[in-house]
Amino acid sequence: MNGGSLVLLLFGPPGCGKGTQARLITSWLKVPSISTGEMLRAELRAGTELGLRAQAIMAAGGLVGDDIVNAMLAARIQCPDCANGFLLDGYPRTVEQAEFLDALLLRRGLPPAIVLHLDVPEDALVGRMTSRRQCPACSRIYNLLHQPPKTSGICDDDGTELITRKDDREDVFRERLRTYDEITRPVLAHYYDHTYHQIRGDRSPTYIFEAITSVLEKELNGESLVN
Ligand code: AMP
């Protein structure tokens, strides 16, 4: 990383494999992965006022207000573990959030984000969603078809019983996809002038991770600035 900071942005529809790739990338690059969705679920579990306000929106597959997530994100990236960079998973999701992030990075002397767009056709997403499971303790994602846990229903890392996220129910999931298409996909256009890379996300996690490492190695060596 040449001693500098690295700001990575993992972009893609719900269920495209962002969580799995975030885990692989962060253990490779040793930078934290920040998921605004996980932060909101943690607020909800802790029963905070913010969590309770976000609950109904999340349960319906909508987006929590920009002011709330922007403030949460700005505070989180000030933590010491972000000193060498960080990966954002699920943020920004609106053009307003993207503009806020640009200004925030500039203000804090951080480099512009490198955008990794995991592109997956909608049919494949709905199929994946029904077989998705998550560990409520460490947030690790499994897929019963392609990435099952070693022991059925139990997290490999900490032995916790896996759950199906409430917003992975088919009706809510379809609403999340609609929100993505209408509000979040247009955010991509905001990044076409920046360091944008599209990566085919309808392959195995190992294949996708190899594609990501090859893109990032070039970026980190300063060889490529556009896909
Ligand atoms: P995720 O775990 O990223 O799929 O997020 C779960 C839910 O949290 C989303 O469906 C939204 O309701 C909410 N959420 C997460 N990140 C954001 C964001 N950047 N902006 C608005 N809402 C968000």
PDB file of C-alpha atoms and ligand atoms in Angstrom:
ATOM      1  CA  MET A   1       0.000   0.000   0.000  1.00  0.00           C
ATOM      2  CA  ASN A   2       3.069   2.252  -0.231  1.00  0.00           C
ATOM      3  CA  GLY A   3       2.415   3.530   3.284  1.00  0.00           C
ATOM      4  CA  GLY A   4      -0.685   5.412   2.050  1.00  0.00           C
ATOM      5  CA  SER A   5      -4.344   4.845   2.694  1.00  0.00           C
ATOM      6  CA  LEU A   6      -6.574   2.727   0.570  1.00  0.00           C
ATOM      7  CA  VAL A   7     -10.288   3.394   0.245  1.00  0.00           C
ATOM      8  CA  LEU A   8     -12.178   0.555  -1.406  1.00  0.00           C
ATOM      9  CA  LEU A   9     -15.804   0.569  -2.280  1.00  0.00           C
ATOM     10  CA  LEU A  10     -17.606  -2.754  -2.873  1.00  0.00           C
ATOM     11  CA  PHE A  11     -20.656  -2.068  -4.941  1.00  0.00           C
ATOM     12  CA  GLY A  12     -23.406  -4.401  -6.131  1.00  0.00           C
ATOM     13  CA  PRO A  13     -27.008  -5.551  -5.645  1.00  0.00           C
ATOM     14  CA  PRO A  14     -28.155  -7.319  -2.464  1.00  0.00           C
ATOM     15  CA  GLY A  15     -27.025 -10.939  -2.497  1.00  0.00           C
ATOM     16  CA  CYS A  16     -24.222 -10.355  -5.048  1.00  0.00           C
ATOM     17  CA  GLY A  17     -21.557 -11.700  -2.684  1.00  0.00           C
ATOM     18  CA  LYS A  18     -20.257  -8.394  -1.274  1.00  0.00           C
ATOM     19  CA  GLY A  19     -20.092  -9.755   2.291  1.00  0.00           C
ATOM     20  CA  THR A  20     -18.086 -12.825   1.283  1.00  0.00           C
ATOM     21  CA  GLN A  21     -15.659 -10.804  -0.841  1.00  0.00           C
ATOM     22  CA  ALA A  22     -15.339  -8.152   1.878  1.00  0.00           C
ATOM     23  CA  ARG A  23     -14.169 -10.863   4.271  1.00  0.00           C
ATOM     24  CA  LEU A  24     -11.603 -12.211   1.785  1.00  0.00           C
ATOM     25  CA  ILE A  25     -10.294  -8.749   0.841  1.00  0.00           C
ATOM     26  CA  THR A  26      -9.921  -7.551   4.417  1.00  0.00           C
ATOM     27  CA  SER A  27      -7.979 -10.619   5.506  1.00  0.00           C
ATOM     28  CA  TRP A  28      -5.731 -10.143   2.461  1.00  0.00           C
ATOM     29  CA  LEU A  29      -5.133  -6.389   2.791  1.00  0.00           C
ATOM     30  CA  LYS A  30      -5.521  -6.129   6.592  1.00  0.00           C
ATOM     31  CA  VAL A  31      -7.914  -3.199   6.421  1.00  0.00           C
ATOM     32  CA  PRO A  32     -11.313  -3.219   8.176  1.00  0.00           C
ATOM     33  CA  SER A  33     -14.525  -3.863   6.312  1.00  0.00           C
ATOM     34  CA  ILE A  34     -17.286  -1.403   7.149  1.00  0.00           C
ATOM     35  CA  SER A  35     -20.835  -2.470   6.419  1.00  0.00           C
ATOM     36  CA  THR A  36     -23.462   0.159   7.178  1.00  0.00           C
ATOM     37  CA  GLY A  37     -26.047  -2.661   7.123  1.00  0.00           C
ATOM     38  CA  GLU A  38     -24.126  -4.508   9.883  1.00  0.00           C
ATOM     39  CA  MET A  39     -23.762  -1.276  11.859  1.00  0.00           C
ATOM     40  CA  LEU A  40     -27.511  -0.693  11.660  1.00  0.00           C
ATOM     41  CA  ARG A  41     -28.257  -4.302  12.687  1.00  0.00           C
ATOM     42  CA  ALA A  42     -25.895  -3.844  15.669  1.00  0.00           C
ATOM     43  CA  GLU A  43     -27.818  -0.685  16.686  1.00  0.00           C
ATOM     44  CA  LEU A  44     -31.029  -2.656  16.422  1.00  0.00           C
ATOM     45  CA  ARG A  45     -29.699  -5.528  18.555  1.00  0.00           C
ATOM     46  CA  ALA A  46     -28.527  -2.989  21.152  1.00  0.00           C
ATOM     47  CA  GLY A  47     -32.020  -1.456  21.140  1.00  0.00           C
ATOM     48  CA  THR A  48     -30.759   2.105  20.517  1.00  0.00           C
ATOM     49  CA  GLU A  49     -33.099   4.849  19.349  1.00  0.00           C
ATOM     50  CA  LEU A  50     -31.322   4.907  15.985  1.00  0.00           C
ATOM     51  CA  GLY A  51     -31.736   1.134  15.642  1.00  0.00           C
ATOM     52  CA  LEU A  52     -35.423   1.337  16.446  1.00  0.00           C
ATOM     53  CA  ARG A  53     -35.911   4.143  13.905  1.00  0.00           C
ATOM     54  CA  ALA A  54     -34.150   2.126  11.210  1.00  0.00           C
ATOM     55  CA  GLN A  55     -35.942  -1.138  11.984  1.00  0.00           C
ATOM     56  CA  ALA A  56     -39.155  -0.609  10.031  1.00  0.00           C
ATOM     57  CA  ILE A  57     -37.326   0.768   6.985  1.00  0.00           C
ATOM     58  CA  MET A  58     -34.925  -2.172   6.917  1.00  0.00           C
ATOM     59  CA  ALA A  59     -37.727  -4.690   7.406  1.00  0.00           C
ATOM     60  CA  ALA A  60     -39.520  -3.219   4.379  1.00  0.00           C
ATOM     61  CA  GLY A  61     -36.412  -3.268   2.152  1.00  0.00           C
ATOM     62  CA  GLY A  62     -36.113   0.539   1.941  1.00  0.00           C
ATOM     63  CA  LEU A  63     -33.172   2.842   2.648  1.00  0.00           C
ATOM     64  CA  VAL A  64     -32.397   4.474   5.972  1.00  0.00           C
ATOM     65  CA  GLY A  65     -32.005   8.293   5.776  1.00  0.00           C
ATOM     66  CA  ASP A  66     -28.796   9.716   4.310  1.00  0.00           C
ATOM     67  CA  ASP A  67     -28.117  11.898   7.367  1.00  0.00           C
ATOM     68  CA  ILE A  68     -28.146   8.884   9.673  1.00  0.00           C
ATOM     69  CA  VAL A  69     -25.827   6.666   7.614  1.00  0.00           C
ATOM     70  CA  ASN A  70     -23.522   9.552   6.651  1.00  0.00           C
ATOM     71  CA  ALA A  71     -22.998  10.504  10.298  1.00  0.00           C
ATOM     72  CA  MET A  72     -22.468   6.850  11.268  1.00  0.00           C
ATOM     73  CA  LEU A  73     -19.907   6.379   8.492  1.00  0.00           C
ATOM     74  CA  ALA A  74     -18.031   9.632   9.212  1.00  0.00           C
ATOM     75  CA  ALA A  75     -17.594   8.591  12.859  1.00  0.00           C
ATOM     76  CA  ARG A  76     -16.589   5.022  12.003  1.00  0.00           C
ATOM     77  CA  ILE A  77     -13.773   5.912   9.579  1.00  0.00           C
ATOM     78  CA  GLN A  78     -12.184   8.093  12.243  1.00  0.00           C
ATOM     79  CA  CYS A  79     -11.443   5.018  14.367  1.00  0.00           C
ATOM     80  CA  PRO A  80      -7.740   4.099  14.627  1.00  0.00           C
ATOM     81  CA  ASP A  81      -8.189   0.796  12.757  1.00  0.00           C
ATOM     82  CA  CYS A  82      -8.984   2.821   9.600  1.00  0.00           C
ATOM     83  CA  ALA A  83      -5.600   4.600   9.580  1.00  0.00           C
ATOM     84  CA  ASN A  84      -4.258   2.532   6.654  1.00  0.00           C
ATOM     85  CA  GLY A  85      -7.531   2.447   4.797  1.00  0.00           C
ATOM     86  CA  PHE A  86     -10.849   0.638   4.830  1.00  0.00           C
ATOM     87  CA  LEU A  87     -13.340  -1.144   2.658  1.00  0.00           C
ATOM     88  CA  LEU A  88     -16.942   0.037   2.413  1.00  0.00           C
ATOM     89  CA  ASP A  89     -19.623  -2.614   1.878  1.00  0.00           C
ATOM     90  CA  GLY A  90     -23.111  -1.311   1.136  1.00  0.00           C
ATOM     91  CA  TYR A  91     -22.228   2.407   1.270  1.00  0.00           C
ATOM     92  CA  PRO A  92     -22.799   4.750  -0.551  1.00  0.00           C
ATOM     93  CA  ARG A  93     -26.261   3.720  -1.721  1.00  0.00           C
ATOM     94  CA  THR A  94     -27.560   7.108  -2.922  1.00  0.00           C
ATOM     95  CA  VAL A  95     -26.042   9.895  -4.982  1.00  0.00           C
ATOM     96  CA  GLU A  96     -26.231  12.147  -1.880  1.00  0.00           C
ATOM     97  CA  GLN A  97     -24.191   9.609   0.102  1.00  0.00           C
ATOM     98  CA  ALA A  98     -21.624   9.396  -2.727  1.00  0.00           C
ATOM     99  CA  GLU A  99     -21.271  13.193  -2.775  1.00  0.00           C
ATOM    100  CA  PHE A 100     -20.957  13.253   1.018  1.00  0.00           C
ATOM    101  CA  LEU A 101     -18.257  10.564   0.860  1.00  0.00           C
ATOM    102  CA  ASP A 102     -16.273  12.396  -1.838  1.00  0.00           C
ATOM    103  CA  ALA A 103     -16.238  15.574   0.260  1.00  0.00           C
ATOM    104  CA  LEU A 104     -15.389  13.660   3.434  1.00  0.00           C
ATOM    105  CA  LEU A 105     -12.417  11.868   1.819  1.00  0.00           C
ATOM    106  CA  LEU A 106     -11.145  15.141   0.420  1.00  0.00           C
ATOM    107  CA  ARG A 107     -11.510  16.918   3.762  1.00  0.00           C
ATOM    108  CA  ARG A 108      -9.639  14.183   5.578  1.00  0.00           C
ATOM    109  CA  GLY A 109      -6.834  14.021   2.987  1.00  0.00           C
ATOM    110  CA  LEU A 110      -7.768  10.512   1.892  1.00  0.00           C
ATOM    111  CA  PRO A 111      -7.481   9.245  -1.699  1.00  0.00           C
ATOM    112  CA  PRO A 112     -10.567   8.869  -3.923  1.00  0.00           C
ATOM    113  CA  ALA A 113     -12.287   5.495  -3.599  1.00  0.00           C
ATOM    114  CA  ILE A 114     -11.430   2.550  -5.839  1.00  0.00           C
ATOM    115  CA  VAL A 115     -14.790   1.130  -6.901  1.00  0.00           C
ATOM    116  CA  LEU A 116     -15.291  -2.613  -7.372  1.00  0.00           C
ATOM    117  CA  HIS A 117     -18.676  -3.287  -8.929  1.00  0.00           C
ATOM    118  CA  LEU A 118     -19.861  -6.912  -8.588  1.00  0.00           C
ATOM    119  CA  ASP A 119     -22.337  -7.344 -11.380  1.00  0.00           C
ATOM    120  CA  VAL A 120     -24.829 -10.228 -11.060  1.00  0.00           C
ATOM    121  CA  PRO A 121     -28.023 -10.805 -13.122  1.00  0.00           C
ATOM    122  CA  GLU A 122     -31.255 -10.516 -11.116  1.00  0.00           C
ATOM    123  CA  ASP A 123     -32.364 -14.148 -11.672  1.00  0.00           C
ATOM    124  CA  ALA A 124     -29.175 -15.439 -10.114  1.00  0.00           C
ATOM    125  CA  LEU A 125     -29.673 -13.142  -7.098  1.00  0.00           C
ATOM    126  CA  VAL A 126     -33.126 -14.424  -6.187  1.00  0.00           C
ATOM    127  CA  GLY A 127     -31.861 -18.024  -6.426  1.00  0.00           C
ATOM    128  CA  ARG A 128     -28.910 -17.240  -4.137  1.00  0.00           C
ATOM    129  CA  MET A 129     -30.975 -15.369  -1.582  1.00  0.00           C
ATOM    130  CA  THR A 130     -33.146 -18.375  -0.619  1.00  0.00           C
ATOM    131  CA  SER A 131     -30.040 -20.419   0.234  1.00  0.00           C
ATOM    132  CA  ARG A 132     -28.234 -17.631   2.113  1.00  0.00           C
ATOM    133  CA  ARG A 133     -27.565 -18.006   5.865  1.00  0.00           C
ATOM    134  CA  GLN A 134     -25.708 -15.755   8.297  1.00  0.00           C
ATOM    135  CA  CYS A 135     -23.990 -16.129  11.647  1.00  0.00           C
ATOM    136  CA  PRO A 136     -25.683 -13.661  14.026  1.00  0.00           C
ATOM    137  CA  ALA A 137     -22.524 -13.459  16.164  1.00  0.00           C
ATOM    138  CA  CYS A 138     -19.736 -12.764  13.618  1.00  0.00           C
ATOM    139  CA  SER A 139     -21.906 -11.873  10.561  1.00  0.00           C
ATOM    140  CA  ARG A 140     -20.174 -14.440   8.324  1.00  0.00           C
ATOM    141  CA  ILE A 141     -22.299 -15.321   5.286  1.00  0.00           C
ATOM    142  CA  TYR A 142     -22.839 -18.879   4.025  1.00  0.00           C
ATOM    143  CA  ASN A 143     -24.654 -20.259   1.032  1.00  0.00           C
ATOM    144  CA  LEU A 144     -26.182 -23.703   1.470  1.00  0.00           C
ATOM    145  CA  LEU A 145     -25.528 -24.547  -2.194  1.00  0.00           C
ATOM    146  CA  HIS A 146     -22.067 -23.137  -2.831  1.00  0.00           C
ATOM    147  CA  GLN A 147     -20.470 -22.347   0.515  1.00  0.00           C
ATOM    148  CA  PRO A 148     -22.145 -24.499   3.195  1.00  0.00           C
ATOM    149  CA  PRO A 149     -20.764 -24.553   6.748  1.00  0.00           C
ATOM    150  CA  LYS A 150     -18.737 -27.655   7.698  1.00  0.00           C
ATOM    151  CA  THR A 151     -21.473 -28.701  10.162  1.00  0.00           C
ATOM    152  CA  SER A 152     -25.009 -28.114   8.957  1.00  0.00           C
ATOM    153  CA  GLY A 153     -26.565 -24.961  10.428  1.00  0.00           C
ATOM    154  CA  ILE A 154     -23.489 -24.024  12.534  1.00  0.00           C
ATOM    155  CA  CYS A 155     -20.912 -21.262  11.975  1.00  0.00           C
ATOM    156  CA  ASP A 156     -17.415 -22.666  11.208  1.00  0.00           C
ATOM    157  CA  ASP A 157     -15.750 -19.793  13.051  1.00  0.00           C
ATOM    158  CA  ASP A 158     -17.582 -19.615  16.371  1.00  0.00           C
ATOM    159  CA  GLY A 159     -20.100 -22.474  16.561  1.00  0.00           C
ATOM    160  CA  THR A 160     -23.162 -20.179  16.632  1.00  0.00           C
ATOM    161  CA  GLU A 161     -26.398 -21.400  15.062  1.00  0.00           C
ATOM    162  CA  LEU A 162     -26.907 -19.795  11.637  1.00  0.00           C
ATOM    163  CA  ILE A 163     -29.998 -17.739  10.822  1.00  0.00           C
ATOM    164  CA  THR A 164     -31.871 -16.531   7.744  1.00  0.00           C
ATOM    165  CA  ARG A 165     -31.954 -12.727   7.757  1.00  0.00           C
ATOM    166  CA  LYS A 166     -35.519 -11.399   7.961  1.00  0.00           C
ATOM    167  CA  ASP A 167     -34.923  -9.128   4.984  1.00  0.00           C
ATOM    168  CA  ASP A 168     -33.848 -12.134   2.885  1.00  0.00           C
ATOM    169  CA  ARG A 169     -37.506 -13.259   2.717  1.00  0.00           C
ATOM    170  CA  GLU A 170     -38.481 -13.268  -0.941  1.00  0.00           C
ATOM    171  CA  ASP A 171     -40.936 -10.334  -0.839  1.00  0.00           C
ATOM    172  CA  VAL A 172     -38.560  -8.085   1.112  1.00  0.00           C
ATOM    173  CA  PHE A 173     -35.636  -9.200  -1.008  1.00  0.00           C
ATOM    174  CA  ARG A 174     -37.478  -8.220  -4.204  1.00  0.00           C
ATOM    175  CA  GLU A 175     -38.150  -4.797  -2.676  1.00  0.00           C
ATOM    176  CA  ARG A 176     -34.439  -4.448  -1.840  1.00  0.00           C
ATOM    177  CA  LEU A 177     -33.626  -5.272  -5.467  1.00  0.00           C
ATOM    178  CA  ARG A 178     -36.116  -2.651  -6.636  1.00  0.00           C
ATOM    179  CA  THR A 179     -34.552  -0.067  -4.288  1.00  0.00           C
ATOM    180  CA  TYR A 180     -31.133  -1.001  -5.672  1.00  0.00           C
ATOM    181  CA  ASP A 181     -32.226  -0.570  -9.287  1.00  0.00           C
ATOM    182  CA  GLU A 182     -34.032   2.713  -8.710  1.00  0.00           C
ATOM    183  CA  ILE A 183     -31.843   4.500  -6.209  1.00  0.00           C
ATOM    184  CA  THR A 184     -28.495   2.764  -5.832  1.00  0.00           C
ATOM    185  CA  ARG A 185     -27.562   1.649  -9.361  1.00  0.00           C
ATOM    186  CA  PRO A 186     -27.566   5.309 -10.566  1.00  0.00           C
ATOM    187  CA  VAL A 187     -24.784   5.969  -8.029  1.00  0.00           C
ATOM    188  CA  LEU A 188     -22.452   4.005 -10.328  1.00  0.00           C
ATOM    189  CA  ALA A 189     -22.571   6.781 -12.914  1.00  0.00           C
ATOM    190  CA  HIS A 190     -21.107   9.043 -10.241  1.00  0.00           C
ATOM    191  CA  TYR A 191     -17.979   6.853 -10.210  1.00  0.00           C
ATOM    192  CA  TYR A 192     -17.345   6.315 -13.925  1.00  0.00           C
ATOM    193  CA  ASP A 193     -14.780   9.123 -13.898  1.00  0.00           C
ATOM    194  CA  HIS A 194     -13.033   7.692 -10.871  1.00  0.00           C
ATOM    195  CA  THR A 195     -11.253   4.390 -10.470  1.00  0.00           C
ATOM    196  CA  TYR A 196     -14.126   2.135 -11.490  1.00  0.00           C
ATOM    197  CA  HIS A 197     -13.881  -1.613 -12.163  1.00  0.00           C
ATOM    198  CA  GLN A 198     -16.696  -3.919 -13.139  1.00  0.00           C
ATOM    199  CA  ILE A 199     -16.279  -7.526 -12.056  1.00  0.00           C
ATOM    200  CA  ARG A 200     -18.476 -10.451 -13.094  1.00  0.00           C
ATOM    201  CA  GLY A 201     -20.105 -11.638  -9.885  1.00  0.00           C
ATOM    202  CA  ASP A 202     -21.974 -14.686 -11.252  1.00  0.00           C
ATOM    203  CA  ARG A 203     -19.037 -17.054 -10.688  1.00  0.00           C
ATOM    204  CA  SER A 204     -17.570 -18.859  -7.696  1.00  0.00           C
ATOM    205  CA  PRO A 205     -16.302 -16.764  -4.748  1.00  0.00           C
ATOM    206  CA  THR A 206     -12.747 -17.974  -5.461  1.00  0.00           C
ATOM    207  CA  TYR A 207     -12.922 -16.850  -9.086  1.00  0.00           C
ATOM    208  CA  ILE A 208     -14.364 -13.463  -8.118  1.00  0.00           C
ATOM    209  CA  PHE A 209     -11.694 -12.958  -5.465  1.00  0.00           C
ATOM    210  CA  GLU A 210      -8.959 -13.731  -8.015  1.00  0.00           C
ATOM    211  CA  ALA A 211     -10.449 -11.137 -10.371  1.00  0.00           C
ATOM    212  CA  ILE A 212     -10.493  -8.603  -7.516  1.00  0.00           C
ATOM    213  CA  THR A 213      -6.912  -9.293  -6.442  1.00  0.00           C
ATOM    214  CA  SER A 214      -5.694  -8.904 -10.000  1.00  0.00           C
ATOM    215  CA  VAL A 215      -7.462  -5.534 -10.364  1.00  0.00           C
ATOM    216  CA  LEU A 216      -6.210  -4.318  -6.994  1.00  0.00           C
ATOM    217  CA  GLU A 217      -2.630  -5.463  -7.507  1.00  0.00           C
ATOM    218  CA  LYS A 218      -2.516  -3.342 -10.658  1.00  0.00           C
ATOM    219  CA  GLU A 219      -4.068  -0.399  -8.821  1.00  0.00           C
ATOM    220  CA  LEU A 220      -1.675  -0.688  -5.899  1.00  0.00           C
ATOM    221  CA  ASN A 221       1.290  -0.830  -8.281  1.00  0.00           C
ATOM    222  CA  GLY A 222      -0.076   2.224 -10.047  1.00  0.00           C
ATOM    223  CA  GLU A 223      -0.399   0.354 -13.369  1.00  0.00           C
ATOM    224  CA  SER A 224      -4.045   0.955 -14.067  1.00  0.00           C
ATOM    225  CA  LEU A 225      -6.478   3.642 -13.161  1.00  0.00           C
ATOM    226  CA  VAL A 226      -9.428   2.621 -15.311  1.00  0.00           C
ATOM    227  CA  ASN A 227     -10.899  -0.783 -16.054  1.00  0.00           C
TER     228      ASN A 227
HETATM  229  P1  AMP B   1     -27.121  -4.624   3.836  1.00  0.00           P
HETATM  230  O1  AMP B   1     -26.692  -5.493   4.949  1.00  0.00           O
HETATM  231  O2  AMP B   1     -25.986  -3.807   3.253  1.00  0.00           O
HETATM  232  O3  AMP B   1     -27.883  -5.367   2.761  1.00  0.00           O
HETATM  233  O4  AMP B   1     -28.149  -3.554   4.456  1.00  0.00           O
HETATM  234  C1  AMP B   1     -29.354  -3.966   5.059  1.00  0.00           C
HETATM  235  C2  AMP B   1     -30.325  -2.797   5.114  1.00  0.00           C
HETATM  236  O5  AMP B   1     -29.769  -1.731   5.891  1.00  0.00           O
HETATM  237  C3  AMP B   1     -30.629  -2.167   3.773  1.00  0.00           C
HETATM  238  O6  AMP B   1     -31.650  -2.878   3.072  1.00  0.00           O
HETATM  239  C4  AMP B   1     -31.058  -0.766   4.191  1.00  0.00           C
HETATM  240  O7  AMP B   1     -32.360  -0.761   4.722  1.00  0.00           O
HETATM  241  C5  AMP B   1     -30.108  -0.462   5.346  1.00  0.00           C
HETATM  242  N1  AMP B   1     -28.850   0.177   4.853  1.00  0.00           N
HETATM  243  C6  AMP B   1     -27.604  -0.360   4.842  1.00  0.00           C
HETATM  244  N2  AMP B   1     -26.708   0.492   4.320  1.00  0.00           N
HETATM  245  C7  AMP B   1     -27.395   1.599   3.963  1.00  0.00           C
HETATM  246  C8  AMP B   1     -27.043   2.839   3.335  1.00  0.00           C
HETATM  247  N3  AMP B   1     -25.779   3.081   2.951  1.00  0.00           N
HETATM  248  N4  AMP B   1     -28.030   3.748   3.132  1.00  0.00           N
HETATM  249  C9  AMP B   1     -29.299   3.515   3.510  1.00  0.00           C
HETATM  250  N5  AMP B   1     -29.710   2.365   4.085  1.00  0.00           N
HETATM  251  C10 AMP B   1     -28.781   1.413   4.325  1.00  0.00           C
END
